PDB file of C-alpha atoms in Angstrom:
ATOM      1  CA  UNK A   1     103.276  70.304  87.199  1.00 47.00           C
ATOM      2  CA  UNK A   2     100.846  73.509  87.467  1.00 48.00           C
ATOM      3  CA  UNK A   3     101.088  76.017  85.278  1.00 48.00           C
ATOM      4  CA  UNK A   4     101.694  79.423  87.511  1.00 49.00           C
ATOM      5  CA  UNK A   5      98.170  80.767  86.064  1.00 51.00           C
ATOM      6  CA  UNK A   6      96.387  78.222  86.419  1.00 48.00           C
ATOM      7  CA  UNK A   7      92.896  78.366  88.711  1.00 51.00           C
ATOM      8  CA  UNK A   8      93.047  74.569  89.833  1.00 52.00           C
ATOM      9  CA  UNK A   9      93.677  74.058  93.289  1.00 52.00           C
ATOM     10  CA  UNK A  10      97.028  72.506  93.796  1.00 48.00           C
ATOM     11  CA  UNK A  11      97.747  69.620  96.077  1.00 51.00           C
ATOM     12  CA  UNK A  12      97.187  72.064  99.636  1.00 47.00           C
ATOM     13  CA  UNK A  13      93.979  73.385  98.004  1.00 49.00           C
ATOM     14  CA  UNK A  14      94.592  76.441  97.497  1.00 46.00           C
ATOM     15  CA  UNK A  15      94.383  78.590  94.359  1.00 51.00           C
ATOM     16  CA  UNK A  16      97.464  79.777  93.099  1.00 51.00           C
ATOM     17  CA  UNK A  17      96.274  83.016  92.327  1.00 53.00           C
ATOM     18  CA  UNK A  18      94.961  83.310  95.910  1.00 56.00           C
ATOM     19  CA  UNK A  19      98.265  82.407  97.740  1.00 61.00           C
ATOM     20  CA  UNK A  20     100.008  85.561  99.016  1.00 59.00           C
ATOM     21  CA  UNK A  21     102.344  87.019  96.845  1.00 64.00           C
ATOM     22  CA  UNK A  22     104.208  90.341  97.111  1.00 64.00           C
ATOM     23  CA  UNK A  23     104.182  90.856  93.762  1.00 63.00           C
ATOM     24  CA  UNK A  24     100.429  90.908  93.989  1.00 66.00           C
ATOM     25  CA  UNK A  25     100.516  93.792  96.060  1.00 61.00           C
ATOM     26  CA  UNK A  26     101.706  95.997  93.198  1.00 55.00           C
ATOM     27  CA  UNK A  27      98.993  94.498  90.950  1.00 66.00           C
ATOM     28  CA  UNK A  28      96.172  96.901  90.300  1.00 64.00           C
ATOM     29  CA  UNK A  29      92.925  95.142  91.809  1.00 58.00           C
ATOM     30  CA  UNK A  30      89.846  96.323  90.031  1.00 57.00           C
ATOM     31  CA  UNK A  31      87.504  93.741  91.750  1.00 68.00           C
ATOM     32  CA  UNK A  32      88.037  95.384  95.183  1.00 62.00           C
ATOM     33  CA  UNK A  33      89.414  98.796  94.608  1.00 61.00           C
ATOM     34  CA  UNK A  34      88.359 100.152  91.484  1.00 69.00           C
ATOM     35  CA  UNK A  35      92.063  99.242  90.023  1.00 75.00           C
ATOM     36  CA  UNK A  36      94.244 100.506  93.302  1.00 88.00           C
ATOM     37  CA  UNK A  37      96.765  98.601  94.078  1.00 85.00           C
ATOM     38  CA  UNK A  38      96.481  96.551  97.844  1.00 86.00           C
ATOM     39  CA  UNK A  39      99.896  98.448  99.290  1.00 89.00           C
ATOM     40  CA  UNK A  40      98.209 101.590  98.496  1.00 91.00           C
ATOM     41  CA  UNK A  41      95.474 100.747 100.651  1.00 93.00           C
ATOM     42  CA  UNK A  42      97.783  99.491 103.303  1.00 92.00           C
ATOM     43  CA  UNK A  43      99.677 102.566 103.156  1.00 95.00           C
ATOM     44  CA  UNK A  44      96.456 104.540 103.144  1.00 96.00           C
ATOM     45  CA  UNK A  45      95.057 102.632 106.423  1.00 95.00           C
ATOM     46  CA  UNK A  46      98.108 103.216 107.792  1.00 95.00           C
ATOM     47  CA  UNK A  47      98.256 106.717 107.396  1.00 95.00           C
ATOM     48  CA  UNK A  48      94.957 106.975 108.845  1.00 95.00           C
ATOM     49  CA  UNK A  49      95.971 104.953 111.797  1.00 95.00           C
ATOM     50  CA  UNK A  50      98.706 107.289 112.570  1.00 93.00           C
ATOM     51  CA  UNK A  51      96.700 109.981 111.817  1.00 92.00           C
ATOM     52  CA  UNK A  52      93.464 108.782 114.234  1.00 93.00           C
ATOM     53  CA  UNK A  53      96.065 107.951 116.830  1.00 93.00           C
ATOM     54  CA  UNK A  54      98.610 110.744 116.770  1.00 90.00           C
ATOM     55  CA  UNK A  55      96.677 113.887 116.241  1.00 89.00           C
ATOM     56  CA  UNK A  56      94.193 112.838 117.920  1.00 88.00           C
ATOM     57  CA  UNK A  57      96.010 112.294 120.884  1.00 90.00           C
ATOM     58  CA  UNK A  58      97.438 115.173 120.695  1.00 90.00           C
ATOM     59  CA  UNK A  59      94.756 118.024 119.770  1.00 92.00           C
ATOM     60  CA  UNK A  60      92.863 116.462 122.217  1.00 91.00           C
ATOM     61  CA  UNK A  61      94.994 116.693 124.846  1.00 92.00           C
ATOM     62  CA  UNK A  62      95.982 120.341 123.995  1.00 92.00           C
ATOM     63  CA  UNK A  63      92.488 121.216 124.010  1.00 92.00           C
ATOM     64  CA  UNK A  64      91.361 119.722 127.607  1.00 92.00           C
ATOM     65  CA  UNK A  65      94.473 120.938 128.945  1.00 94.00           C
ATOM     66  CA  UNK A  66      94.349 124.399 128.340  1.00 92.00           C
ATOM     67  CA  UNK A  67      93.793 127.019 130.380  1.00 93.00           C
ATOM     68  CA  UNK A  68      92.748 130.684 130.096  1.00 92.00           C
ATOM     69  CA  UNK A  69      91.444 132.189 126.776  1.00 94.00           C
ATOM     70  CA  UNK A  70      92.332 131.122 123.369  1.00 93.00           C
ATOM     71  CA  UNK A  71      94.127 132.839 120.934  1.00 94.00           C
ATOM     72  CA  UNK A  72      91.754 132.641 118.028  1.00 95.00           C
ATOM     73  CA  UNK A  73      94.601 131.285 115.399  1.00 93.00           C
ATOM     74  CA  UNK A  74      95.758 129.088 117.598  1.00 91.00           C
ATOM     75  CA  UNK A  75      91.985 127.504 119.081  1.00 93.00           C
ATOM     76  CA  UNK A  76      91.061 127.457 114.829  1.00 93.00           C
ATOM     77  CA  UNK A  77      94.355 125.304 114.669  1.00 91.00           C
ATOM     78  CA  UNK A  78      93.936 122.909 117.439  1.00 92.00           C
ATOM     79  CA  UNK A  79      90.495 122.572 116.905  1.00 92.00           C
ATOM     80  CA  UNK A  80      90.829 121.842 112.933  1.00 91.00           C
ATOM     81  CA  UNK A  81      93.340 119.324 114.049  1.00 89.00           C
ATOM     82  CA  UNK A  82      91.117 117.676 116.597  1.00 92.00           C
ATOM     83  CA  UNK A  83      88.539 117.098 113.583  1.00 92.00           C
ATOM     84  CA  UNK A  84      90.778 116.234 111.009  1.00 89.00           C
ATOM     85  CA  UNK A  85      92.444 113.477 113.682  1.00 90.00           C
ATOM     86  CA  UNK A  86      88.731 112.468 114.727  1.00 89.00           C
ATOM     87  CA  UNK A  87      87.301 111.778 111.207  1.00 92.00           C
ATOM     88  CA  UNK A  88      90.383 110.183 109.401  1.00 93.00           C
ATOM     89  CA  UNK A  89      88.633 106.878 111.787  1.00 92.00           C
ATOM     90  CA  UNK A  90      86.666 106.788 108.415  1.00 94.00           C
ATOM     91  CA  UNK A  91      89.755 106.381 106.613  1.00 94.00           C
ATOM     92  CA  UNK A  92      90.517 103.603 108.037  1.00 95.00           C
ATOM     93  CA  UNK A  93      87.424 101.791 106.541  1.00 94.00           C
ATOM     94  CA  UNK A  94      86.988 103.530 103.840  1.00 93.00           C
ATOM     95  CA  UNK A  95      90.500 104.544 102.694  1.00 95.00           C
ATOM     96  CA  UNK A  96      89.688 105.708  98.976  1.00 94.00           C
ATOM     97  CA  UNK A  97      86.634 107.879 100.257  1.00 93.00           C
ATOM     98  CA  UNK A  98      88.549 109.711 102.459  1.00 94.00           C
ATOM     99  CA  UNK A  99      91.753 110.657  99.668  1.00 95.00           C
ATOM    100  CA  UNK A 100      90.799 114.459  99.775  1.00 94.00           C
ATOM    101  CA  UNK A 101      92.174 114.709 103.529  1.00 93.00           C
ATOM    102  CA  UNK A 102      95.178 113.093 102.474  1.00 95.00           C
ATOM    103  CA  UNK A 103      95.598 115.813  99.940  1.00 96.00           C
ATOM    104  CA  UNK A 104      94.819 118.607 102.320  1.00 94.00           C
ATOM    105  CA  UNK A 105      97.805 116.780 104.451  1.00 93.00           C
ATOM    106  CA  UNK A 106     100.281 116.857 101.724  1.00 97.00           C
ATOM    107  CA  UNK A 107      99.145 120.352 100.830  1.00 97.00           C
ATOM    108  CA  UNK A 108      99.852 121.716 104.032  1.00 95.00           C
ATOM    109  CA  UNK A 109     102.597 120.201 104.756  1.00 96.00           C
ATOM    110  CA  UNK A 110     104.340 120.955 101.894  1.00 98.00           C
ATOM    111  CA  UNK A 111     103.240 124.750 102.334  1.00 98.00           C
ATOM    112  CA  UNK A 112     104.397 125.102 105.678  1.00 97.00           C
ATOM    113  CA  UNK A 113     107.744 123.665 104.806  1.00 98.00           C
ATOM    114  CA  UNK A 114     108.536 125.726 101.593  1.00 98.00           C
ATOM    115  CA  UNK A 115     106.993 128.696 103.182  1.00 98.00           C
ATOM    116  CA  UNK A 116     108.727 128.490 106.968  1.00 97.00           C
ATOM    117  CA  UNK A 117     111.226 125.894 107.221  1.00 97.00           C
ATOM    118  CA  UNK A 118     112.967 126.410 103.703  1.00 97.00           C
ATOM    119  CA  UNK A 119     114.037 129.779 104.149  1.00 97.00           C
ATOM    120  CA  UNK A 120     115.390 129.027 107.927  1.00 97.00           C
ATOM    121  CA  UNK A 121     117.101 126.239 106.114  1.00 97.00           C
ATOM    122  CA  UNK A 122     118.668 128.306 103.820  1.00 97.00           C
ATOM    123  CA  UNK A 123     120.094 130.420 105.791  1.00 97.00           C
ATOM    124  CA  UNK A 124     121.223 128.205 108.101  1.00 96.00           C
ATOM    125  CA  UNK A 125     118.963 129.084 110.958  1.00 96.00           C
ATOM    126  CA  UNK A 126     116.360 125.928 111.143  1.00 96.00           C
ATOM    127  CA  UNK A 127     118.758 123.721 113.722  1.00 96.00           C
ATOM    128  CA  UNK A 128     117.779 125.101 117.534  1.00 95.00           C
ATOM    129  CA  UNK A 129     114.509 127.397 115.992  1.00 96.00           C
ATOM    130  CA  UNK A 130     111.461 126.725 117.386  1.00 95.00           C
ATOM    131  CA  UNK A 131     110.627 125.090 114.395  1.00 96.00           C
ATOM    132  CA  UNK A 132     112.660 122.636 114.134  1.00 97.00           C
ATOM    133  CA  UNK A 133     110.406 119.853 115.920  1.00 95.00           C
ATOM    134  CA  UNK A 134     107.955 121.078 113.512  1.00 94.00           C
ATOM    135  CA  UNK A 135     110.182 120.572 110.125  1.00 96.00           C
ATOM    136  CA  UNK A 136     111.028 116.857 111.576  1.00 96.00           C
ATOM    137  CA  UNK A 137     107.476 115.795 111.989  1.00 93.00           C
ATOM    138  CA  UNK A 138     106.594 117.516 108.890  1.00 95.00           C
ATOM    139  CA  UNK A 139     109.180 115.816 106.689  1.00 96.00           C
ATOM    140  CA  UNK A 140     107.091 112.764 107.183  1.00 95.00           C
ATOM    141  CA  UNK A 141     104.896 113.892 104.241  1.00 96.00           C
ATOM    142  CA  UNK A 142     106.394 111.814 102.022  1.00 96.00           C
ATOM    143  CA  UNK A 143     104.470 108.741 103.194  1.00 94.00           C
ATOM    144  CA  UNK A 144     101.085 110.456 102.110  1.00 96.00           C
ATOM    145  CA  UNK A 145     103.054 111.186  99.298  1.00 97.00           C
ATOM    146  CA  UNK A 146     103.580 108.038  98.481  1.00 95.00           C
ATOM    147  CA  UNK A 147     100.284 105.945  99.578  1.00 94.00           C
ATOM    148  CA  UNK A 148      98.058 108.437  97.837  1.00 95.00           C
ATOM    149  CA  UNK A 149      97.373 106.346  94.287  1.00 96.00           C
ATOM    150  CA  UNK A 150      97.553 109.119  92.385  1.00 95.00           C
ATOM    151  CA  UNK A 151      96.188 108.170  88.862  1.00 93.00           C
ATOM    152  CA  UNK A 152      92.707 106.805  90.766  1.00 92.00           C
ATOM    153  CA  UNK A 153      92.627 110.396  92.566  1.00 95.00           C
ATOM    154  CA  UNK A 154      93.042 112.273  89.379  1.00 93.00           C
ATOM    155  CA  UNK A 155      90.613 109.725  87.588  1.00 90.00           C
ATOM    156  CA  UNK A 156      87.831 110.139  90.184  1.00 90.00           C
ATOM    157  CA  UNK A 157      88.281 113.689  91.914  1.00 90.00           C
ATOM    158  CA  UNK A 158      90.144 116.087  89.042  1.00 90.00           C
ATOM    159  CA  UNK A 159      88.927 114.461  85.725  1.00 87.00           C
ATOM    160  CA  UNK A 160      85.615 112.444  86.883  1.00 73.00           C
ATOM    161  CA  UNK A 161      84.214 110.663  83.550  1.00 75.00           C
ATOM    162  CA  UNK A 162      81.124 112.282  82.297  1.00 70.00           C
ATOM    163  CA  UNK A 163      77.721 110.492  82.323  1.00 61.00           C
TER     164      UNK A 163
END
């Protein structure tokens, strides 16, 4: 009988540490990700999937479809939305290089629905606002909230060690 640790391959030839486990996906892995844990970066691809395919999609779209003049809020908008949906591709290779957009998402977010939705909510007034589609979509930031590995984002953007 093997010994759950050991590095002999067992009768299939496979190492046990190598075999799939979901508890190794909670397991910080310094050899490949500086001590991240894999379903952080599987959240974090994910996120950038959405975000490549979703807003994308959709700033693009607004933008070729429009017609007339733009508003200048509204073109600075779309048009930071086209970018930010065009380079989170990156992401998607390089999830930990691309963390700060994932901040600016959960910043935003978070703004917008403190600072417009909360109120309406308060008083009762968010159901059948224009808004409302809005609030929905942004509620959703709780999965950037919770793929962003926090303690390597402090570690290498906030508090970077000193050479």
């Amino acid at each position: 009988m093997q010994l759950a640790n050991s590095t002999t391959p067992s009768a299939d030839g496979i190492k046990p540490s190598s075999r799939f486990s979901l508890l190794n996906l909670f397991k910080r892995d310094y050899e490949h990700y500086d001590g991240v844990p894999p379903i952080n970066i599987y959240l974090l691809r994910l996120l950038y999937t959405l975000m490549f395919l979703f807003l994308s999609l959709d700033a693009w779209a607004h933008v070729l479809n429009h017609k007339g003049n733009w508003e200048s809020t509204n073109a600075t908008a779309w048009c930071l939305w086209l970018g930010y949906g065009a380079i989170s591709w990156i992401g998607i290779i390089k999830p930990l290089k691309m963390l700060p957009i994932v901040l600016l998402e959960i910043v935003y977010k978070t703004a917008w629905l403190i600072i417009v939705a909360y109120p309406l909510w308060t008083k009762n007034e968010l159901v059948g606002s224009p808004v409302e589609g809005t609030t929905n979509v942004y509620m959703l930031v709780i999965l950037p909230i919770v793929a962003m590995p926090w303690p390597y984002f402090f570690r290498t953007y906030i508090m970077p060690k000193r050479a």
